[in-house]
Coordinates of N, CA and C in Angstrom, one line a residue:
M181 N 0.9 -1.2 0.0 CA 0.0 0.0 0.1 C 0.9 1.2 0.0
T182 N 0.8 2.1 -0.9 CA 1.5 3.3 -1.0 C 0.6 4.5 -1.0
T183 N 1.1 5.6 -0.5 CA 0.3 6.8 -0.4 C 1.1 8.0 -1.1
P184 N 0.6 8.5 -2.3 CA 1.4 9.6 -2.9 C 1.5 10.9 -2.0
L185 N 2.6 11.5 -2.4 CA 2.7 12.9 -1.8 C 1.5 13.8 -2.3
T186 N 1.1 14.8 -1.6 CA 0.1 15.8 -2.1 C 0.8 16.5 -3.1
P187 N 0.1 17.0 -4.1 CA 0.7 17.7 -5.2 C 1.2 19.1 -4.9
P188 N 2.2 19.8 -5.4 CA 3.1 18.9 -6.4 C 4.2 18.1 -5.8
P189 N 4.3 16.8 -5.9 CA 5.1 16.0 -5.2 C 6.6 16.3 -5.4
S190 N 7.0 17.0 -6.6 CA 8.4 17.2 -6.9 C 8.8 18.4 -6.2
R191 N 7.9 19.3 -5.6 CA 8.4 20.4 -5.0 C 8.2 20.6 -3.4
V192 N 7.7 19.5 -2.8 CA 7.5 19.7 -1.3 C 8.8 19.9 -0.6
G193 N 9.9 19.2 -1.1 CA 11.1 19.3 -0.4 C 12.1 20.1 -1.1
S194 N 11.8 20.8 -2.1 CA 12.6 21.6 -3.1 C 13.5 22.5 -2.3
G195 N 14.8 22.5 -2.5 CA 15.6 23.5 -1.8 C 16.2 23.2 -0.5
L196 N 15.6 22.0 0.0 CA 16.1 21.5 1.3 C 17.3 20.5 1.2
R197 N 18.1 20.6 2.1 CA 19.2 19.5 2.3 C 18.9 18.8 3.5
I198 N 18.5 17.5 3.3 CA 18.2 16.6 4.6 C 19.1 15.5 4.7
G199 N 19.8 15.3 5.8 CA 20.9 14.4 6.1 C 20.1 13.1 6.6
V200 N 20.7 12.0 6.2 CA 20.2 10.7 6.8 C 21.5 10.1 7.5
L201 N 21.4 9.7 8.7 CA 22.5 9.2 9.4 C 22.9 7.8 8.8
A202 N 24.0 7.7 8.1 CA 24.2 6.4 7.4 C 25.3 5.5 7.9
L203 N 25.2 5.3 9.2 CA 26.2 4.5 9.9 C 25.7 3.0 9.8
Q204 N 24.4 2.7 9.9 CA 23.9 1.3 9.9 C 22.4 1.4 9.8
G205 N 21.8 0.4 9.2 CA 20.4 0.5 9.1 C 20.0 0.7 7.9
D206 N 18.6 1.0 7.6 CA 17.9 1.2 6.3 C 18.0 2.7 5.8
F207 N 19.2 3.2 5.9 CA 19.4 4.7 5.6 C 19.1 4.9 4.1
R208 N 19.4 3.8 3.3 CA 19.2 4.0 1.8 C 17.8 4.3 1.5
E209 N 16.9 3.6 2.1 CA 15.4 3.7 1.9 C 14.9 5.2 2.2
H210 N 15.5 5.7 3.4 CA 15.1 7.2 3.8 C 15.8 8.0 2.7
L211 N 17.0 7.8 2.2 CA 17.6 8.7 1.2 C 16.7 8.6 0.1
H212 N 16.2 7.4 -0.5 CA 15.2 7.4 -1.5 C 13.9 8.3 -1.2
A213 N 13.4 8.0 0.0 CA 12.0 8.9 0.3 C 12.4 10.5 0.2
V214 N 13.6 10.8 0.7 CA 13.9 12.2 0.7 C 14.1 12.8 -0.8
D215 N 14.8 11.9 -1.5 CA 14.9 12.3 -2.9 C 13.6 12.4 -3.6
A216 N 12.7 11.4 -3.3 CA 11.4 11.5 -4.0 C 10.5 12.7 -3.7
A217 N 10.8 13.2 -2.5 CA 10.1 14.5 -2.1 C 10.7 15.6 -2.7
G218 N 11.8 15.6 -3.4 CA 12.3 16.7 -4.0 C 13.4 17.4 -3.3
A219 N 13.8 16.8 -2.1 CA 14.9 17.4 -1.4 C 16.2 16.7 -1.8
A220 N 17.3 17.3 -1.4 CA 18.6 16.8 -1.5 C 19.0 15.8 -0.3
G221 N 19.0 14.5 -0.5 CA 19.4 13.6 0.5 C 20.8 13.4 0.6
I222 N 21.3 13.6 1.9 CA 22.8 13.6 2.2 C 23.2 12.5 3.1
G223 N 24.0 11.6 2.8 CA 24.4 10.5 3.8 C 25.3 11.1 4.7
V224 N 25.1 10.9 6.0 CA 26.0 11.6 7.1 C 26.7 10.5 7.9
R225 N 28.1 10.4 7.8 CA 28.9 9.7 8.4 C 30.1 10.3 9.3
R226 N 30.2 11.6 9.0 CA 31.2 12.4 9.5 C 30.7 13.7 10.1
P227 N 31.3 14.3 11.1 CA 30.8 15.6 11.7 C 30.5 16.6 10.6
A228 N 31.6 16.7 9.7 CA 31.6 17.8 8.7 C 30.3 17.6 7.9
E229 N 29.8 16.5 7.8 CA 28.5 16.4 6.9 C 27.4 16.7 7.5
L230 N 27.3 17.3 8.8 CA 26.2 17.9 9.5 C 26.0 19.3 9.1
E231 N 27.2 20.0 8.6 CA 27.0 21.3 8.3 C 26.0 21.6 7.0
G232 N 25.3 22.7 7.1 CA 24.4 23.1 6.2 C 23.1 22.3 6.0
L233 N 22.9 21.4 7.0 CA 21.6 20.5 6.8 C 20.5 21.4 7.3
D234 N 19.4 21.2 6.7 CA 18.1 21.7 7.2 C 17.3 20.8 8.1
G235 N 17.7 19.5 8.1 CA 17.1 18.4 8.9 C 17.8 17.1 8.8
L236 N 17.5 16.3 9.7 CA 18.3 15.0 9.7 C 17.2 13.9 10.1
I237 N 17.5 12.7 9.4 CA 16.8 11.5 9.7 C 17.7 10.5 10.4
I238 N 17.2 9.9 11.4 CA 18.0 8.7 12.0 C 17.1 7.5 11.7
P239 N 17.7 6.6 10.9 CA 16.8 5.5 10.4 C 16.7 4.3 11.4
G240 N 15.8 3.3 11.0 CA 16.0 2.0 11.7 C 17.1 1.3 11.6
G241 N 17.3 0.2 12.5 CA 18.6 -0.6 12.5 C 18.8 -1.0 13.9
E242 N 19.9 -1.1 14.4 CA 20.3 -1.6 15.7 C 20.7 -0.3 16.5
S243 N 19.9 0.1 17.3 CA 20.2 1.3 18.2 C 21.5 1.2 18.9
T244 N 21.9 -0.1 19.4 CA 23.2 -0.1 20.1 C 24.4 0.1 19.1
T245 N 24.2 -0.4 17.9 CA 25.3 -0.3 16.8 C 25.3 1.1 16.4
I246 N 24.3 1.6 16.1 CA 24.3 3.1 15.7 C 25.0 3.9 16.8
D247 N 24.6 3.8 18.1 CA 25.2 4.5 19.3 C 26.8 4.3 19.2
K248 N 27.3 3.0 19.1 CA 28.6 2.8 19.2 C 29.3 3.4 17.9
L249 N 28.7 3.3 16.7 CA 29.5 3.8 15.6 C 29.4 5.4 15.7
A250 N 28.4 5.9 16.2 CA 28.4 7.4 16.3 C 29.5 8.0 17.1
R251 N 29.9 7.2 18.3 CA 30.9 7.6 19.1 C 32.3 7.3 18.4
L252 N 32.3 6.2 17.7 CA 33.6 5.8 17.0 C 34.0 6.9 15.9
F253 N 32.9 7.4 15.2 CA 33.1 8.4 14.2 C 33.0 9.7 14.7
D254 N 33.0 10.0 16.0 CA 33.0 11.3 16.7 C 31.7 12.2 16.1
L255 N 30.7 11.5 16.0 CA 29.5 12.2 15.7 C 28.5 12.4 16.9
R256 N 28.7 11.5 17.8 CA 27.7 11.6 19.0 C 27.5 13.0 19.6
D257 N 28.6 13.6 20.0 CA 28.6 15.0 20.5 C 28.0 16.1 19.7
P258 N 28.6 16.1 18.3 CA 28.0 17.1 17.5 C 26.6 17.0 17.1
L259 N 26.1 15.6 17.1 CA 24.7 15.4 17.0 C 23.8 15.9 18.1
R260 N 24.3 15.5 19.3 CA 23.6 16.0 20.6 C 23.5 17.6 20.5
E261 N 24.6 18.2 20.2 CA 24.6 19.7 20.3 C 23.7 20.3 19.2
R262 N 23.6 19.8 18.0 CA 22.8 20.3 17.0 C 21.2 20.0 17.4
I263 N 21.0 18.9 18.0 CA 19.6 18.7 18.3 C 19.2 19.7 19.4
R264 N 20.0 19.9 20.4 CA 19.6 20.8 21.3 C 19.6 22.2 20.8
A265 N 20.3 22.5 19.8 CA 20.3 23.8 19.2 C 19.1 24.0 18.2
G266 N 18.3 23.0 18.0 CA 17.0 23.1 17.3 C 17.0 22.4 16.0
L267 N 18.1 21.6 15.5 CA 18.0 21.0 14.3 C 16.8 20.1 14.2
P268 N 15.9 20.2 13.1 CA 14.8 19.3 13.0 C 15.3 17.8 12.7
V269 N 14.7 16.9 13.5 CA 15.2 15.3 13.3 C 14.0 14.5 13.4
Y270 N 14.1 13.6 12.6 CA 13.0 12.6 12.5 C 13.7 11.1 12.8
G271 N 13.2 10.4 13.6 CA 13.8 9.1 13.9 C 12.7 8.0 13.9
S272 N 13.1 7.0 13.1 CA 12.1 5.8 12.8 C 12.7 4.6 13.5
C273 N 11.8 3.9 14.3 CA 12.3 2.8 15.0 C 13.6 2.9 15.9
A274 N 14.7 2.4 15.4 CA 15.9 2.7 16.3 C 16.2 4.3 16.5
G275 N 15.8 4.8 15.5 CA 15.9 6.4 15.6 C 15.1 7.0 16.7
M276 N 13.8 6.3 16.9 CA 13.1 6.8 18.1 C 13.7 6.5 19.4
I277 N 14.4 5.3 19.5 CA 15.2 5.0 20.6 C 16.2 6.0 20.8
L278 N 17.0 6.4 19.8 CA 18.2 7.2 19.9 C 17.7 8.8 20.3
L279 N 16.5 9.1 19.9 CA 16.1 10.3 20.2 C 15.5 10.5 21.7
A280 N 15.2 9.3 22.3 CA 14.6 9.3 23.6 C 15.5 9.8 24.7
E281 N 15.0 10.5 25.7 CA 15.9 10.8 26.8 C 16.2 9.6 27.9
E282 N 15.3 8.6 27.7 CA 15.3 7.5 28.6 C 14.9 6.3 28.0
I283 N 15.7 5.1 28.1 CA 15.4 3.9 27.7 C 15.0 3.0 29.0
A284 N 13.8 2.4 29.0 CA 13.4 1.7 30.0 C 14.2 0.4 30.3
D285 N 14.6 -0.3 29.1 CA 15.5 -1.5 29.2 C 16.7 -1.3 28.4
P286 N 17.7 -0.4 28.7 CA 18.7 -0.2 28.0 C 19.7 -1.5 27.8
A287 N 20.3 -1.7 26.6 CA 21.2 -2.7 26.4 C 22.5 -2.2 27.2
T288 N 23.4 -3.1 27.6 CA 24.5 -2.8 28.3 C 25.8 -3.5 27.6
D289 N 26.9 -2.9 27.7 CA 28.1 -3.4 27.1 C 28.7 -4.3 28.1
L290 N 30.0 -4.9 27.7 CA 30.6 -5.8 28.4 C 31.0 -5.5 30.0
A291 N 31.2 -4.1 30.0 CA 31.5 -3.5 31.4 C 30.2 -3.1 32.1
G292 N 29.1 -3.6 31.6 CA 27.8 -3.2 32.3 C 27.3 -1.7 32.0
N293 N 27.9 -1.0 31.2 CA 27.5 0.4 30.9 C 26.3 0.4 30.0
P294 N 25.3 1.2 30.4 CA 24.1 1.2 29.5 C 24.2 1.9 28.3
Q295 N 23.5 1.6 27.2 CA 23.6 2.2 26.0 C 23.3 3.7 26.1
Q296 N 23.8 4.6 25.2 CA 23.5 6.0 25.2 C 22.6 6.4 24.2
T297 N 22.0 7.6 24.3 CA 21.2 8.1 23.2 C 21.7 9.5 22.8
F298 N 21.2 10.1 21.8 CA 21.4 11.4 21.5 C 20.4 12.4 22.2
G299 N 19.3 11.9 22.6 CA 18.3 12.6 23.4 C 17.6 13.7 22.5
G300 N 16.8 14.4 23.2 CA 16.1 15.5 22.8 C 14.6 15.4 22.9
L301 N 14.0 14.3 22.8 CA 12.6 14.0 23.1 C 12.4 13.6 24.6
D302 N 11.6 14.2 25.3 CA 11.4 13.9 26.6 C 10.4 12.7 26.7
I303 N 10.8 11.5 26.5 CA 10.0 10.3 26.5 C 10.9 9.1 27.0
T304 N 10.2 8.1 27.5 CA 10.8 6.9 27.8 C 10.3 5.7 26.9
V305 N 11.2 5.2 26.2 CA 11.0 4.1 25.2 C 11.4 2.7 25.8
R306 N 10.6 1.6 25.3 CA 11.0 0.3 25.5 C 11.5 -0.4 24.3
R307 N 12.7 -0.9 24.2 CA 13.2 -1.5 23.0 C 12.6 -2.9 22.6
N308 N 12.4 -3.1 21.4 CA 11.8 -4.5 20.9 C 10.5 -4.8 21.6
A309 N 9.8 -3.7 21.9 CA 8.5 -4.0 22.8 C 7.5 -4.8 22.1
F310 N 7.4 -4.9 20.8 CA 6.4 -5.6 20.2 C 6.9 -7.1 19.9
G311 N 8.1 -7.5 20.3 CA 8.5 -8.8 20.2 C 9.6 -8.9 19.2
R312 N 9.9 -10.1 18.9 CA 11.1 -10.4 18.1 C 10.7 -10.4 16.6
Q313 N 11.7 -10.7 15.7 CA 11.5 -10.5 14.3 C 10.4 -11.3 13.8
R314 N 10.2 -12.5 14.1 CA 9.0 -13.4 13.7 C 7.6 -12.7 14.2
E315 N 7.7 -11.9 15.2 CA 6.4 -11.2 15.6 C 6.1 -9.9 15.0
S316 N 7.0 -9.6 13.9 CA 6.7 -8.3 13.2 C 5.3 -8.4 12.5
F317 N 4.7 -7.1 12.4 CA 3.3 -7.2 11.9 C 3.1 -5.7 11.2
E318 N 2.0 -5.8 10.5 CA 1.6 -4.5 9.9 C 0.1 -4.2 10.4
T319 N -0.2 -2.8 10.4 CA -1.6 -2.5 10.8 C -1.7 -1.0 10.2
D320 N -3.0 -0.7 10.3 CA -3.3 0.6 9.8 C -3.5 1.6 11.1
L321 N -3.0 2.8 11.0 CA -3.0 3.7 12.2 C -3.8 5.1 11.9
E322 N -4.5 5.5 12.7 CA -5.0 6.9 12.7 C -3.8 7.7 13.2
F323 N -3.3 8.7 12.5 CA -2.1 9.4 12.5 C -2.3 11.0 12.6
K324 N -2.3 11.6 13.6 CA -2.5 13.1 13.7 C -1.5 13.9 12.8
G325 N -1.9 15.1 12.3 CA -1.1 15.9 11.8 C -1.0 15.8 10.3
L326 N -1.7 14.8 9.6 CA -1.7 14.7 8.2 C -2.8 15.2 7.5
E327 N -3.4 16.4 8.0 CA -4.6 17.0 7.4 C -4.3 17.5 6.0
F328 N -2.9 17.8 5.7 CA -2.6 18.3 4.3 C -2.9 17.2 3.3
S329 N -3.1 16.0 3.7 CA -3.2 14.9 2.8 C -4.7 14.6 2.6
A330 N -5.6 15.3 3.2 CA -7.1 14.8 3.3 C -7.6 15.0 2.0
E331 N -8.5 14.0 1.6 CA -9.3 14.1 0.3 C -10.7 14.0 0.8
D332 N -11.6 14.9 0.3 CA -12.9 15.0 0.6 C -13.1 15.1 2.2
G333 N -12.1 15.8 2.8 CA -12.2 15.9 4.3 C -11.7 14.7 5.1
T334 N -11.2 13.7 4.4 CA -11.0 12.5 5.2 C -9.4 12.3 5.0
V335 N -8.8 12.0 6.1 CA -7.4 11.6 6.1 C -7.3 10.0 6.0
A336 N -6.6 9.5 5.1 CA -6.4 8.0 5.1 C -5.5 7.5 6.1
P337 N -5.7 6.3 6.7 CA -4.8 5.8 7.7 C -3.4 5.5 7.2
V338 N -2.6 5.5 8.1 CA -1.1 5.3 7.8 C -1.0 3.7 7.9
H339 N -0.5 3.1 6.8 CA -0.2 1.6 6.9 C 1.2 1.5 7.5
A340 N 1.3 0.9 8.7 CA 2.6 0.8 9.4 C 3.1 -0.6 9.5
V341 N 4.4 -0.7 9.3 CA 5.2 -1.9 9.5 C 6.0 -1.9 10.7
F342 N 5.8 -2.8 11.6 CA 6.5 -2.9 12.9 C 7.5 -4.1 12.9
I343 N 8.7 -3.8 12.9 CA 9.8 -4.9 12.9 C 10.7 -4.6 14.2
R344 N 10.4 -5.5 15.1 CA 11.1 -5.4 16.5 C 11.0 -3.8 16.9
G345 N 9.8 -3.3 16.8 CA 9.8 -1.9 17.2 C 9.6 -1.6 18.6
P346 N 10.0 -0.4 19.0 CA 9.9 0.0 20.4 C 8.6 0.6 20.7
W347 N 8.0 1.0 21.7 CA 6.9 1.7 22.0 C 7.2 2.7 23.1
V348 N 6.4 3.8 23.2 CA 6.7 4.9 24.1 C 5.9 4.6 25.4
E349 N 6.6 4.6 26.6 CA 5.9 4.2 27.9 C 5.7 5.5 28.6
R350 N 6.4 6.6 28.3 CA 6.1 7.8 29.1 C 6.4 9.0 28.1
V351 N 5.5 10.0 28.2 CA 5.7 11.3 27.5 C 5.7 12.3 28.4
G352 N 6.7 13.3 28.1 CA 6.9 14.5 29.0 C 6.0 15.6 28.6
A353 N 6.1 16.7 29.3 CA 5.4 17.9 28.9 C 5.8 18.4 27.5
G354 N 4.9 18.9 26.8 CA 5.3 19.4 25.3 C 5.5 18.2 24.4
V355 N 5.3 17.0 24.7 CA 5.4 16.0 23.6 C 4.0 15.6 23.3
E356 N 3.5 15.6 22.0 CA 2.3 15.2 21.5 C 2.3 13.7 21.0
V357 N 1.2 13.2 21.4 CA 1.1 11.7 20.8 C 0.6 11.8 19.5
L358 N 1.0 11.3 18.4 CA 0.5 11.3 17.1 C -0.2 10.0 16.7
A359 N 0.1 8.8 17.2 CA -0.5 7.5 16.8 C -0.2 6.6 17.9
Q360 N -1.2 5.7 18.0 CA -1.1 4.6 19.0 C -1.6 3.3 18.4
V361 N -1.2 2.1 18.8 CA -1.6 0.8 18.3 C -2.5 0.2 19.5
E362 N -3.7 -0.2 19.1 CA -4.3 -0.9 20.0 C -4.0 -2.4 20.2
P363 N -4.1 -3.0 21.3 CA -3.7 -4.3 21.6 C -4.1 -5.4 20.5
S364 N -5.5 -5.1 20.2 CA -5.9 -6.1 19.1 C -5.3 -6.0 17.8
K365 N -4.6 -5.0 17.6 CA -4.0 -4.7 16.2 C -2.5 -5.1 16.3
A366 N -2.0 -5.5 17.4 CA -0.6 -5.9 17.5 C -0.3 -7.4 17.0
G367 N 1.0 -7.5 16.9 CA 1.4 -8.9 16.4 C 1.1 -10.0 17.4
H368 N 1.2 -9.7 18.8 CA 0.9 -10.8 19.7 C 0.0 -10.1 21.0
P369 N -1.2 -9.8 20.6 CA -2.1 -9.1 21.5 C -2.3 -9.8 22.7
E370 N -2.2 -11.1 22.7 CA -2.3 -11.8 24.1 C -1.4 -11.4 25.2
S371 N -0.3 -10.7 24.9 CA 0.7 -10.5 25.8 C 0.5 -9.0 26.3
L372 N -0.4 -8.3 25.7 CA -0.6 -6.9 26.1 C -1.7 -6.8 27.1
D373 N -1.7 -5.6 27.8 CA -2.7 -5.7 28.9 C -4.0 -4.8 28.7
G374 N -4.1 -4.5 27.3 CA -5.4 -3.8 27.1 C -5.2 -2.2 26.8
T375 N -3.9 -1.7 27.0 CA -3.7 -0.3 26.9 C -3.1 -0.1 25.5
A376 N -3.6 0.9 24.9 CA -3.0 1.3 23.6 C -1.5 1.7 23.8
R377 N -0.7 1.3 22.8 CA 0.8 1.7 22.8 C 1.0 2.9 22.0
I378 N 1.8 3.8 22.6 CA 2.2 4.9 21.8 C 3.3 4.6 20.7
V379 N 3.1 5.1 19.5 CA 4.1 4.7 18.5 C 4.6 5.8 17.6
A380 N 4.0 6.9 17.9 CA 4.5 8.1 17.0 C 4.4 9.3 18.0
V381 N 5.3 10.1 18.1 CA 5.2 11.4 18.9 C 5.9 12.5 18.2
R382 N 5.6 13.6 18.6 CA 6.3 14.9 18.1 C 6.6 15.8 19.3
S383 N 7.6 16.7 19.2 CA 7.9 17.8 20.2 C 8.6 18.7 19.3
G384 N 8.1 19.9 19.3 CA 8.7 20.9 18.4 C 9.0 20.4 17.0
K385 N 10.4 20.4 16.7 CA 10.8 20.0 15.3 C 11.5 18.7 15.4
L386 N 10.9 17.9 16.4 CA 11.5 16.5 16.6 C 10.4 15.7 16.4
L387 N 10.4 14.6 15.5 CA 9.4 13.6 15.2 C 10.0 12.2 15.4
A388 N 9.2 11.2 15.7 CA 9.6 9.9 15.9 C 8.5 8.9 15.7
T389 N 8.8 7.8 15.1 CA 7.9 6.7 14.9 C 8.5 5.4 15.2
S390 N 7.6 4.4 15.8 CA 8.2 3.2 16.1 C 8.3 2.3 14.9
F391 N 7.6 2.7 13.7 CA 7.4 1.9 12.6 C 8.3 2.5 11.4
H392 N 8.3 1.8 10.2 CA 9.0 2.2 9.0 C 8.2 2.6 7.9
P393 N 7.9 4.0 7.9 CA 7.2 4.3 6.7 C 7.9 4.1 5.3
E394 N 9.2 4.2 5.4 CA 10.1 4.0 4.2 C 10.1 2.6 3.6
V395 N 9.5 1.7 4.3 CA 9.3 0.3 3.8 C 8.2 0.1 2.9
T396 N 7.1 0.8 3.4 CA 5.7 0.6 2.7 C 5.6 1.7 1.6
G397 N 6.5 2.6 1.5 CA 6.2 3.6 0.5 C 5.3 4.8 1.0
E398 N 5.0 4.7 2.3 CA 4.1 5.7 2.9 C 4.9 7.0 2.9
K399 N 4.5 7.9 2.1 CA 5.3 9.4 1.8 C 5.0 10.2 2.9
R400 N 3.7 10.2 3.5 CA 3.2 11.4 4.2 C 4.0 11.7 5.5
V401 N 4.5 10.7 6.2 CA 5.3 10.9 7.3 C 6.6 11.8 7.0
H402 N 7.3 11.5 5.9 CA 8.4 12.3 5.5 C 7.9 13.7 5.0
E403 N 6.8 13.7 4.4 CA 6.3 15.0 4.0 C 5.9 15.8 5.3
L404 N 5.4 15.2 6.3 CA 5.1 15.9 7.6 C 6.4 16.5 8.1
F405 N 7.4 15.6 8.1 CA 8.8 16.2 8.7 C 9.3 17.3 7.7
I406 N 9.1 17.2 6.5 CA 9.5 18.4 5.7 C 8.7 19.6 5.9
R407 N 7.4 19.5 6.2 CA 6.6 20.7 6.6 C 7.1 21.1 7.9
M408 N 7.4 20.3 8.9 CA 7.9 20.8 10.1 C 9.2 21.5 10.0
I409 N 10.0 21.1 9.0 CA 11.2 21.9 8.8 C 11.0 23.1 8.3
R410 N 10.0 23.4 7.4 CA 9.7 24.6 6.8 C 8.8 25.4 7.7
G411 N 8.4 24.9 8.9 CA 7.5 25.7 9.9 C 6.1 25.7 9.3
E412 N 5.7 24.7 8.5 CA 4.2 24.7 8.0 C 3.5 23.7 8.7
A413 N 4.1 23.0 9.7 CA 3.3 22.0 10.3 C 3.8 22.0 11.9

């Protein structure tokens, strides 16, 4: 299921330079999505490549590996500084974990040190919350903020793919919940306690989703991020 950008699709990101953290994970798919929106997609592996960006995407992958590689490539501190200085950032799946200020179940290294994040979003996330790879699932979500895509006054649901995705257990002041998954729609509803799980949030110019819109061809989440960069959403 794919959802086209609202017209004109070739201009929505025109003139913008959007970086995609390209250390590990599905960064290529995000670069394709950025290019399809008319923006210039920039793979980011070194601090110098952060210069001149209008926004940044942190892709899905292994949050612990991205964390380690960011420190190895001297990217972690420059990223944290730019996020705190107001750089618009969108994180999907592992990217959501890396934008969180707190992880409920952090991985630890051989010395027992918990994994680190870039921070920025006042949320607590739980890693791999929806289960293992074999428990991946797809579902349709009501997603706030996509009114620009309405047809006849109706906003189509977002078709979301969850692959070992996190969920948000706590949101702080100023964090808006954009989408939730009902237990009956999850891959293993028998293990949930009946409470909807938060899977998309926004705070200022920071956006995060538990799922992978770049996998399904769902364009509107990237378009929302572009509109956030432009101050139009």
